[in-house]
CSV table of C-alpha atoms in Angstrom, one decimal:
chain,number,residue,atom,x,y,z
P,1,MET,CA,29.1,179.0,259.6
P,2,ALA,CA,29.3,181.1,262.5
P,3,VAL,CA,32.5,180.9,263.6
P,4,LEU,CA,34.4,183.6,266.3
P,5,THR,CA,38.1,184.0,267.4
P,6,ILE,CA,38.0,183.0,271.2
P,7,LYS,CA,41.6,183.9,272.6
P,8,GLY,CA,43.4,182.6,269.5
P,9,THR,CA,41.1,179.8,268.6
P,10,GLU,CA,38.2,179.7,266.3
P,11,PHE,CA,35.4,178.1,267.2
P,12,GLU,CA,32.2,176.8,264.8
P,13,LEU,CA,29.3,177.1,266.7
P,14,LYS,CA,27.1,173.8,266.0
P,15,PHE,CA,23.4,173.4,267.0
P,16,SER,CA,22.8,169.4,268.3
P,17,ILE,CA,20.5,167.8,270.6
P,18,MET,CA,23.3,168.0,273.1
P,19,LEU,CA,23.5,171.7,272.8
P,20,ASP,CA,20.1,171.9,273.3
P,21,LYS,CA,20.2,169.7,276.6
P,22,VAL,CA,22.9,172.1,278.2
P,23,LEU,CA,20.6,175.3,276.9
P,24,ASN,CA,17.7,174.2,278.8
P,25,LYS,CA,19.4,173.2,282.0
P,26,PHE,CA,22.1,177.0,281.9
P,27,ILE,CA,18.5,178.8,281.2
P,28,LYS,CA,15.7,178.5,283.6
P,29,ASP,CA,12.1,179.0,282.8
P,30,ASN,CA,10.1,180.3,285.8
P,31,ASP,CA,6.5,178.9,283.9
P,32,ASP,CA,7.9,175.5,283.2
P,33,ALA,CA,5.7,173.2,285.1
P,34,ASP,CA,7.8,170.7,285.1
P,35,ALA,CA,10.5,172.1,286.5
P,36,LYS,CA,8.2,172.9,289.1
P,37,LYS,CA,7.6,169.9,290.0
P,38,GLY,CA,11.2,168.9,289.9
P,39,LYS,CA,11.1,167.2,286.8
P,40,GLU,CA,14.0,167.9,284.7
P,41,LYS,CA,13.1,168.1,280.6
P,42,LEU,CA,16.1,167.1,278.6
P,43,SER,CA,15.2,169.5,275.2
P,44,GLY,CA,13.6,173.1,275.0
P,45,GLY,CA,16.8,175.0,275.1
P,46,ILE,CA,16.8,176.3,271.8
P,47,SER,CA,13.4,177.3,271.8
P,48,LYS,CA,14.0,179.5,274.9
P,49,VAL,CA,17.0,181.4,273.2
P,50,LEU,CA,15.0,181.6,269.7
P,51,PRO,CA,13.2,185.0,270.5
P,52,GLN,CA,16.7,186.5,271.7
P,53,LEU,CA,18.4,185.4,268.7
P,54,ILE,CA,15.5,187.2,266.5
P,55,GLU,CA,15.9,190.0,268.7
P,56,MET,CA,19.6,190.1,267.9
P,57,ASP,CA,20.4,189.8,271.6
P,58,VAL,CA,23.9,189.8,272.0
P,59,GLU,CA,23.8,188.4,275.8
P,60,THR,CA,22.2,185.8,274.7
P,61,LEU,CA,24.3,185.0,271.5
P,62,ALA,CA,27.6,184.9,273.6
P,63,GLN,CA,25.6,182.2,276.0
P,64,VAL,CA,24.8,179.7,273.1
P,65,PHE,CA,28.5,180.2,272.1
P,66,GLU,CA,29.6,179.6,276.0
P,67,MET,CA,27.4,176.5,276.2
P,68,ALA,CA,28.1,175.5,272.5
P,69,ASN,CA,31.8,175.9,273.8
P,70,LYS,CA,31.5,173.8,277.0
P,71,ILE,CA,30.6,170.6,275.0
P,72,ALA,CA,33.0,171.1,272.5
P,73,VAL,CA,36.2,171.4,272.9
P,74,LYS,CA,38.2,168.6,273.5
P,75,ASP,CA,41.8,170.8,274.0
P,76,LYS,CA,41.4,171.0,277.8
P,77,GLN,CA,44.1,174.2,277.6
P,78,PHE,CA,41.3,176.6,276.3
P,79,LYS,CA,40.0,178.8,278.8
P,80,GLY,CA,37.8,181.0,277.6
P,81,ASN,CA,35.1,182.3,279.0
P,82,PHE,CA,32.2,184.2,278.6
P,83,ASP,CA,34.0,187.8,278.7
P,84,ASP,CA,36.7,186.2,276.5
P,85,ILE,CA,33.7,185.3,274.0
P,86,LEU,CA,31.7,188.5,274.6
P,87,GLU,CA,35.0,190.1,273.2
P,88,ALA,CA,35.4,187.8,270.1
P,89,ILE,CA,32.0,189.0,269.1
P,90,ASP,CA,32.5,192.2,269.0
P,91,ASN,CA,35.6,191.9,267.5
P,92,ARG,CA,33.9,189.9,264.9
P,93,MET,CA,31.5,192.3,264.5
P,94,ASN,CA,34.0,195.3,264.1
P,95,GLU,CA,35.4,193.0,261.4
P,96,ASP,CA,32.6,192.2,259.8
P,97,ASP,CA,31.6,196.2,259.8
P,98,ASP,CA,27.9,194.6,260.5
P,99,ALA,CA,26.1,193.3,263.6
P,100,THR,CA,23.4,191.4,261.7
P,101,LYS,CA,25.7,188.6,259.7
P,102,ILE,CA,27.3,186.6,263.0
P,103,PHE,CA,23.1,185.9,263.6
P,104,ALA,CA,22.3,184.8,259.9
P,105,GLU,CA,25.5,182.7,260.1
P,106,VAL,CA,23.4,181.0,263.5
P,107,PHE,CA,20.7,180.8,261.4
P,108,GLU,CA,22.5,178.9,259.4
P,109,ALA,CA,24.0,176.7,261.7
P,110,ILE,CA,20.1,176.3,262.9
P,111,ASP,CA,19.1,175.3,259.8
P,112,SER,CA,21.8,172.8,259.0
P,113,SER,CA,21.1,170.8,262.3
P,114,ALA,CA,17.8,168.9,261.4
P,115,PHE,CA,16.9,168.9,265.1
P,116,SER,CA,17.4,172.2,265.6
P,117,ARG,CA,15.9,173.4,262.5
P,118,ASN,CA,13.2,171.2,263.6
P,119,GLU,CA,12.7,172.8,267.2
P,120,LEU,CA,12.6,176.3,265.2
P,121,ALA,CA,10.0,174.9,263.3
P,122,LYS,CA,8.2,173.8,266.2
P,123,PHE,CA,8.6,177.3,267.9
P,124,VAL,CA,7.2,179.0,264.3
P,125,GLU,CA,4.1,177.0,265.0
P,126,ASN,CA,3.6,177.3,268.3
P,127,MET,CA,3.9,180.8,267.8
P,128,SER,CA,1.4,180.6,265.0
P,129,LEU,CA,-1.0,179.3,268.0
P,130,VAL,CA,-0.4,182.7,270.2
P,131,LYS,CA,-2.5,184.0,267.7
P,132,GLU,CA,-5.7,181.9,268.1
P,133,LEU,CA,-5.4,182.0,272.2
P,134,ARG,CA,-6.4,185.5,272.6
P,135,THR,CA,-9.0,185.7,275.5
P,136,ASP,CA,-9.5,189.6,274.3
P,137,GLU,CA,-9.0,192.6,271.5
P,138,LEU,CA,-5.4,193.7,273.8
P,139,ASP,CA,-4.7,190.3,274.1
P,140,GLU,CA,-4.7,190.1,270.1
P,141,GLN,CA,-3.0,193.1,269.6
P,142,LYS,CA,-0.3,191.8,271.6
P,143,ALA,CA,-0.1,188.3,269.8
P,144,GLU,CA,0.2,190.6,266.7
P,145,LEU,CA,2.9,192.9,267.9
P,146,MET,CA,4.4,190.2,269.1
P,147,ILE,CA,4.6,188.1,265.7
P,148,LYS,CA,5.1,191.3,263.5
P,149,ARG,CA,8.4,191.8,266.1
P,150,LEU,CA,9.5,188.6,265.4
P,151,ASN,CA,9.1,188.6,261.6
P,152,THR,CA,10.6,192.1,261.9
P,153,GLY,CA,13.7,190.9,262.8
P,154,TYR,CA,14.4,187.5,261.4
P,155,GLN,CA,13.5,188.9,258.2
P,156,LYS,CA,16.3,191.6,259.7
P,157,ILE,CA,18.6,188.5,259.9
P,158,THR,CA,17.9,186.1,257.5
P,159,GLY,CA,16.2,188.0,254.8
P,160,LYS,CA,13.0,184.7,255.3
P,161,THR,CA,9.8,185.9,256.9
P,162,LEU,CA,9.4,183.6,259.8
P,163,ILE,CA,5.8,183.5,260.3
P,164,GLU,CA,3.1,183.8,257.7
P,165,THR,CA,0.4,186.2,258.6
P,166,THR,CA,-3.1,186.0,256.9
P,167,THR,CA,-5.6,188.9,257.4
P,168,ASP,CA,-9.0,188.1,258.6
């Protein structure tokens, strides 16, 4: 359970289609062809944050909690902002005496949602295809390094392998 205490209120992070939609709107992708045409995609937000979460990027973690908080909070009196969330993350990491634990819980939350679990599977599949897109030896090295980095980060957080690698 990925839980933060934000301004005295406990908040549990839950992944959903709505969170994916809000993250997609919030995190702009300059390479998105649909966005350039003025079309707005409903989904894709979780895929945009997965690499940063695997890298244990605290700013991205705070953004995810902020967006989840915006869609989930029913109490209109809650006035937590981004800095309050950062403070809550800092407090939580200090309480745990471990910065990795909250990220592990975030990935547990991803896995507990059928939708976000499916998004993670698509992300893994797409990352596995990166190796096949290479055009030269340099591209191959970059792809292998990126996959190794993602695998290492994910394994540190969850103890699991993200992308199966094979030796050719």
